[in-house]
């Protein structure tokens, strides 16, 4: 299946990143999205599918589709329609601090202290 054949609102490429960084990126994007919008995620981490399945289950997002192709994991998530989870504001502050989007310097996960 090709990503150009899918309908989605946002795309997130976390190729080359290893957990927990892709999950942080994904959760930050979902926090910014409106209810019922879809997020297409592609990455290379072998555990990405399982980690994002847990994230979706925990926060009530729907996992619409997932597959592996050419050594990459592809997922399509739909943001939950219930109100934003309590505590997501800390995630936005962390994402900005890491420079994932908006203000703040860009730093690697190792520089940010997420990895030993």
N, CA, C and O of each residue as an XYZ file, in Angstrom:
464
protein
N       0.857     -1.172      0.000
C       0.000      0.000      0.000
C       0.899      1.230      0.000
O       1.907      1.261      0.706
N       0.548      2.223     -0.771
C       1.339      3.439     -0.863
C       0.665      4.567     -0.112
O      -0.561      4.683     -0.109
N       1.493      5.418      0.540
C       0.937      6.507      1.342
C       0.185      7.519      0.492
O      -0.695      8.210      1.004
N       0.513      7.626     -0.809
C      -0.201      8.581     -1.656
C      -1.623      8.112     -1.964
O      -2.426      8.879     -2.497
N      -1.942      6.852     -1.632
C      -3.288      6.329     -1.850
C      -4.158      6.467     -0.594
O      -5.357      6.194     -0.636
N      -3.556      6.889      0.515
C      -4.279      7.025      1.764
C      -4.791      8.451      1.946
O      -4.192      9.409      1.458
N      -5.886      8.568      2.644
C      -6.388      9.885      3.018
C      -6.035     10.117      4.481
O      -6.430      9.338      5.349
N      -5.295     11.184      4.757
C      -4.915     11.517      6.123
C      -4.748     13.025      6.235
O      -4.555     13.719      5.237
N      -4.824     13.522      7.473
C      -4.720     14.954      7.722
C      -3.281     15.392      7.976
O      -2.879     16.474      7.548
N      -2.510     14.567      8.662
C      -1.113     14.889      8.965
C      -0.251     13.663      8.753
O      -0.706     12.527      8.883
N       1.007     13.921      8.422
C       1.980     12.846      8.203
C       3.143     13.056      9.151
O       3.596     14.185      9.338
N       3.631     11.976      9.753
C       4.744     12.043     10.688
C       5.743     10.955     10.320
O       5.419      9.768     10.359
N       6.960     11.363      9.963
C       8.018     10.414      9.626
C       8.999     10.356     10.786
O       9.711     11.323     11.054
N       9.034      9.222     11.472
C       9.934      9.037     12.605
C      10.997      7.992     12.283
O      11.508      7.320     13.178
N      11.321      7.861     11.017
C      12.342      6.908     10.581
C      13.685      7.263     11.204
O      14.074      8.429     11.265
N      14.379      6.235     11.663
C      15.689      6.432     12.272
C      15.643      6.749     13.755
O      16.685      6.771     14.410
N      14.469      6.994     14.295
C      14.322      7.279     15.719
C      13.886      6.012     16.447
O      13.187      5.169     15.885
N      14.304      5.890     17.693
C      13.961      4.715     18.493
C      13.178      5.140     19.724
O      13.330      6.256     20.222
N      12.337      4.232     20.207
C      11.494      4.524     21.358
C      12.340      4.979     22.533
O      13.415      4.432     22.782
N      11.859      5.974     23.249
C      10.509      6.516     23.291
C      10.278      7.730     22.384
O       9.176      8.278     22.371
N      11.284      8.158     21.634
C      11.176      9.399     20.858
C      10.021      9.373     19.846
O       9.283     10.356     19.779
N       9.817      8.303     19.050
C       8.684      8.309     18.117
C       7.329      8.431     18.822
O       6.412      9.058     18.293
N       7.201      7.844     19.994
C       5.947      7.923     20.740
C       5.711      9.359     21.213
O       4.579      9.844     21.183
N       6.765     10.034     21.646
C       6.647     11.434     22.072
C       6.230     12.303     20.893
O       5.343     13.146     21.023
N       6.866     12.099     19.747
C       6.504     12.854     18.539
C       5.035     12.611     18.174
O       4.296     13.551     17.881
N       4.628     11.354     18.195
C       3.264     10.985     17.814
C       2.251     11.594     18.772
O       1.243     12.157     18.346
N       2.520     11.478     20.060
C       1.577     12.019     21.042
C       1.485     13.533     20.923
O       0.403     14.100     21.075
N       2.609     14.194     20.653
C       2.593     15.648     20.477
C       1.747     16.036     19.271
O       0.965     16.984     19.343
N       1.896     15.313     18.167
C       1.093     15.613     16.979
C      -0.389     15.388     17.251
O      -1.223     16.207     16.866
N      -0.717     14.285     17.911
C      -2.116     13.993     18.216
C      -2.718     15.057     19.136
O      -3.900     15.382     19.022
N      -1.913     15.593     20.037
C      -2.385     16.637     20.944
C      -2.778     17.889     20.173
O      -3.727     18.580     20.544
N      -2.049     18.181     19.098
C      -2.315     19.377     18.295
C      -3.481     19.202     17.329
O      -4.011     20.184     16.809
N      -3.878     17.967     17.089
C      -4.897     17.688     16.088
C      -6.312     17.834     16.649
O      -6.542     17.723     17.853
N      -7.243     18.084     15.744
C      -8.667     18.142     16.108
C      -9.215     16.711     16.208
O      -8.685     15.802     15.568
N     -10.263     16.508     17.000
C     -10.865     15.180     17.080
C     -11.281     14.669     15.702
O     -11.759     15.429     14.859
N     -11.091     13.392     15.495
C     -11.434     12.657     14.266
C     -10.460     12.898     13.116
O     -10.646     12.316     12.048
N      -9.424     13.734     13.285
C      -8.408     13.866     12.241
C      -7.535     12.620     12.249
O      -7.433     11.932     13.264
N      -6.906     12.334     11.113
C      -6.087     11.140     10.998
C      -4.606     11.512     10.869
O      -4.247     12.520     10.262
N      -3.767     10.666     11.459
C      -2.317     10.843     11.445
C      -1.690      9.608     10.818
O      -1.907      8.485     11.274
N      -0.908      9.831      9.765
C      -0.180      8.749      9.105
C       1.248      8.784      9.632
O       1.927      9.804      9.515
N       1.708      7.679     10.212
C       3.034      7.585     10.802
C       3.834      6.529     10.062
O       3.332      5.442      9.777
N       5.073      6.853      9.755
C       5.984      5.885      9.146
C       7.297      5.927      9.921
O       7.803      7.001     10.245
N       7.842      4.749     10.213
C       9.081      4.677     10.975
C       9.804      3.363     10.742
O       9.299      2.462     10.073
N      10.999      3.278     11.311
C      11.829      2.098     11.115
C      12.038      1.286     12.390
O      12.587      0.186     12.326
N      11.619      1.793     13.535
C      11.795      1.086     14.797
C      10.923     -0.170     14.811
O       9.725     -0.105     14.537
N      11.524     -1.292     15.127
C      10.806     -2.573     15.111
C       9.649     -2.609     16.108
O       8.657     -3.303     15.882
N       9.769     -1.868     17.204
C       8.729     -1.863     18.240
C       7.680     -0.778     18.041
O       6.776     -0.643     18.866
N       7.779     -0.008     16.974
C       6.896      1.140     16.777
C       5.425      0.749     16.752
O       4.600      1.413     17.380
N       5.090     -0.302     16.046
C       3.693     -0.719     15.925
C       3.095     -1.050     17.289
O       1.985     -0.618     17.601
N       3.813     -1.804     18.093
C       3.320     -2.189     19.415
C       3.230     -0.982     20.348
O       2.258     -0.843     21.091
N       4.229     -0.118     20.313
C       4.233      1.066     21.174
C       3.074      2.000     20.842
O       2.411      2.513     21.744
N       2.829      2.222     19.555
C       1.747      3.123     19.161
C       0.375      2.482     19.365
O      -0.614      3.188     19.561
N       0.308      1.153     19.321
C      -0.950      0.467     19.633
C      -1.301      0.698     21.104
O      -2.466      0.914     21.438
N      -0.291      0.653     21.984
C      -0.521      0.923     23.411
C      -0.931      2.378     23.632
O      -1.820      2.666     24.433
N      -0.273      3.292     22.912
C      -0.630      4.709     23.014
C      -2.079      4.937     22.597
O      -2.829      5.639     23.274
N      -2.461      4.334     21.472
C      -3.832      4.487     20.969
C      -4.841      3.934     21.960
O      -5.873      4.556     22.213
N      -4.549      2.771     22.520
C      -5.468      2.156     23.474
C      -5.591      2.997     24.742
O      -6.687      3.173     25.275
N      -4.474      3.508     25.214
C      -4.473      4.276     26.465
C      -5.270      5.575     26.345
O      -5.956      5.972     27.287
N      -5.182      6.236     25.195
C      -5.816      7.537     25.048
C      -7.069      7.511     24.178
O      -7.636      8.562     23.877
N      -7.499      6.336     23.778
C      -8.763      6.207     23.067
C      -8.709      6.561     21.590
O      -9.742      6.849     20.986
N      -7.513      6.544     20.998
C      -7.399      6.806     19.565
C      -7.675      5.502     18.813
O      -7.452      4.412     19.340
N      -8.156      5.627     17.592
C      -8.456      4.440     16.787
C      -7.280      4.114     15.879
O      -6.785      4.983     15.161
N      -6.834      2.866     15.910
C      -5.803      2.409     14.971
C      -6.534      1.886     13.747
O      -7.080      0.783     13.757
N      -6.537      2.688     12.697
C      -7.296      2.348     11.499
C      -6.605      1.293     10.649
O      -7.257      0.418     10.080
N      -5.288      1.380     10.568
C      -4.559      0.461      9.692
C      -3.102      0.448     10.113
O      -2.571      1.464     10.562
N      -2.457     -0.695      9.970
C      -1.015     -0.787     10.180
C      -0.471     -1.892      9.287
O      -1.110     -2.925      9.089
N       0.724     -1.653      8.753
C       1.364     -2.637      7.885
C       2.855     -2.372      7.822
O       3.331     -1.298      8.190
N       3.582     -3.369      7.348
C       5.038     -3.259      7.156
C       5.329     -3.385      5.668
O       4.760     -4.220      4.965
N       6.234     -2.527      5.217
C       6.584     -2.523      3.803
C       7.996     -1.965      3.643
O       8.297     -0.888      4.158
N       8.856     -2.684      2.938
C      10.230     -2.244      2.663
C      11.001     -1.870      3.927
O      11.717     -0.870      3.948
N      10.853     -2.672      4.976
C      11.576     -2.432      6.217
C      11.056     -1.272      7.044
O      11.725     -0.827      7.976
N       9.884     -0.781      6.721
C       9.290      0.337      7.458
C       7.929     -0.067      8.008
O       7.218     -0.894      7.436
N       7.597      0.537      9.124
C       6.286      0.334      9.751
C       5.417      1.528      9.373
O       5.849      2.675      9.485
N       4.193      1.260      8.927
C       3.240      2.305      8.549
C       2.000      2.149      9.429
O       1.489      1.042      9.601
N       1.522      3.258      9.982
C       0.316      3.234     10.808
C      -0.568      4.412     10.462
O      -0.091      5.483     10.086
N      -1.846      4.196     10.595
C      -2.825      5.252     10.398
C      -3.690      5.295     11.656
O      -4.436      4.359     11.945
N      -3.577      6.411     12.406
C      -4.335      6.587     13.640
C      -5.355      7.695     13.463
O      -5.117      8.666     12.745
N      -6.492      7.542     14.121
C      -7.504      8.598     14.150
C      -7.604      9.091     15.585
O      -7.778      8.310     16.521
N      -7.489     10.420     15.737
C      -7.566     10.984     17.082
C      -8.948     10.737     17.673
O      -9.965     10.766     16.980
N      -8.943     10.494     18.971
C     -10.214     10.232     19.659
C     -11.134     11.431     19.558
O     -10.690     12.555     19.323
N     -12.407     11.182     19.736
C     -13.376     12.265     19.669
C     -13.731     12.788     21.049
O     -14.454     13.776     21.175
N     -13.224     12.126     22.087
C     -13.475     12.648     23.432
C     -12.516     13.803     23.694
O     -11.574     14.026     22.934
N     -12.761     14.520     24.754
C     -11.973     15.695     25.072
C     -10.505     15.329     25.283
O     -10.188     14.204     25.672
N      -9.616     16.283     25.025
C      -8.180     16.076     25.171
C      -7.858     15.540     26.563
O      -8.404     15.995     27.568
N      -6.967     14.572     26.592
C      -6.621     13.941     27.860
C      -5.984     14.950     28.813
O      -5.225     15.825     28.397
N      -6.304     14.811     30.088
C      -5.730     15.688     31.101
C      -4.228     15.445     31.145
O      -3.773     14.301     31.132
N      -3.477     16.510     31.196
C      -2.028     16.385     31.307
C      -1.300     16.509     29.986
O      -0.071     16.440     29.969
N      -1.999     16.689     28.879
C      -1.323     16.819     27.595
C      -0.547     18.119     27.479
O       0.339     18.226     26.631
N      -0.857     19.123     28.317
C      -0.129     20.380     28.236
C       1.342     20.204     28.579
O       2.185     20.906     28.018
N       1.680     19.281     29.490
C       3.087     19.039     29.805
C       3.817     18.482     28.593
O       4.998     18.764     28.388
N       3.107     17.683     27.782
C       3.718     17.107     26.602
C       4.040     18.187     25.573
O       5.099     18.156     24.946
N       3.134     19.132     25.403
C       3.393     20.238     24.490
C       4.594     21.053     24.942
O       5.423     21.446     24.120
N       4.694     21.310     26.235
C       5.853     22.056     26.743
C       7.151     21.285     26.491
O       8.157     21.874     26.097
N       7.130     19.974     26.717
C       8.310     19.151     26.480
C       8.687     19.161     25.002
O       9.862     19.305     24.662
N       7.698     19.009     24.124
C       7.968     18.991     22.685
C       8.565     20.316     22.231
O       9.493     20.330     21.423
N       8.046     21.424     22.739
C       8.613     22.732     22.378
C      10.032     22.867     22.917
O      10.912     23.399     22.241
N      10.248     22.387     24.123
C      11.576     22.470     24.737
C      12.600     21.663     23.943
O      13.752     22.073     23.799
N      12.169     20.515     23.433
C      13.059     19.687     22.618
C      13.214     20.234     21.211
O      14.069     19.776     20.453
N      12.380     21.227     20.854
C      12.470     21.810     19.525
C      11.802     20.964     18.456
O      12.144     21.065     17.277
N      10.838     20.121     18.866
C      10.160     19.277     17.885
C       9.305     20.112     16.946
O       9.096     19.740     15.792
N       8.816     21.232     17.438
C       8.085     22.196     16.636
C       8.016     23.491     17.424
O       8.147     23.488     18.648
N       7.815     24.569     16.742
C       7.677     25.861     17.416
C       8.969     26.352     18.016
O      10.046     26.131     17.462
N       8.862     27.018     19.149
C      10.016     27.634     19.794
C      10.962     26.598     20.366
O      10.587     25.451     20.610
N      12.197     27.030     20.575
C      13.174     26.195     21.252
C      14.210     25.611     20.313
O      13.957     25.445     19.119
N      15.370     25.302     20.853
C      16.447     24.727     20.036
C      16.171     23.269     19.706
O      15.524     22.559     20.476
N      16.666     22.829     18.558
C      16.547     21.412     18.204
C      17.673     20.662     18.899
O      18.844     21.033     18.812
N      17.284     19.597     19.589
C      18.273     18.777     20.267
C      17.964     17.321     20.018
O      16.815     16.942     19.791
N      18.991     16.521     20.062
C      18.767     15.089     19.904
C      18.195     14.541     21.213
O      18.246     15.195     22.254
N      17.657     13.337     21.133
C      17.104     12.707     22.330
C      18.194     12.498     23.368
O      17.941     12.617     24.567
N      19.413     12.184     22.915
C      20.522     11.977     23.848
C      20.855     13.299     24.560
O      21.065     13.311     25.773
N      20.903     14.407     23.813
C      21.190     15.709     24.404
C      20.092     16.112     25.381
O      20.365     16.758     26.392
N      18.872     15.740     25.086
C      17.747     16.097     25.943
C      17.657     15.222     27.180
O      16.828     15.468     28.056
N      18.510     14.193     27.260
C      18.514     13.326     28.423
C      17.505     12.203     28.365
O      17.257     11.536     29.370
N      16.911     11.981     27.180
C      15.939     10.894     27.056
C      16.622      9.543     26.885
O      16.048      8.503     27.208
N      17.845      9.565     26.378
C      18.598      8.336     26.179
C      19.901      8.398     26.962
O      20.491      9.468     27.108
N      20.346      7.266     27.459
C      21.606      7.228     28.224
C      22.800      7.289     27.318
O      23.936      7.268     27.792
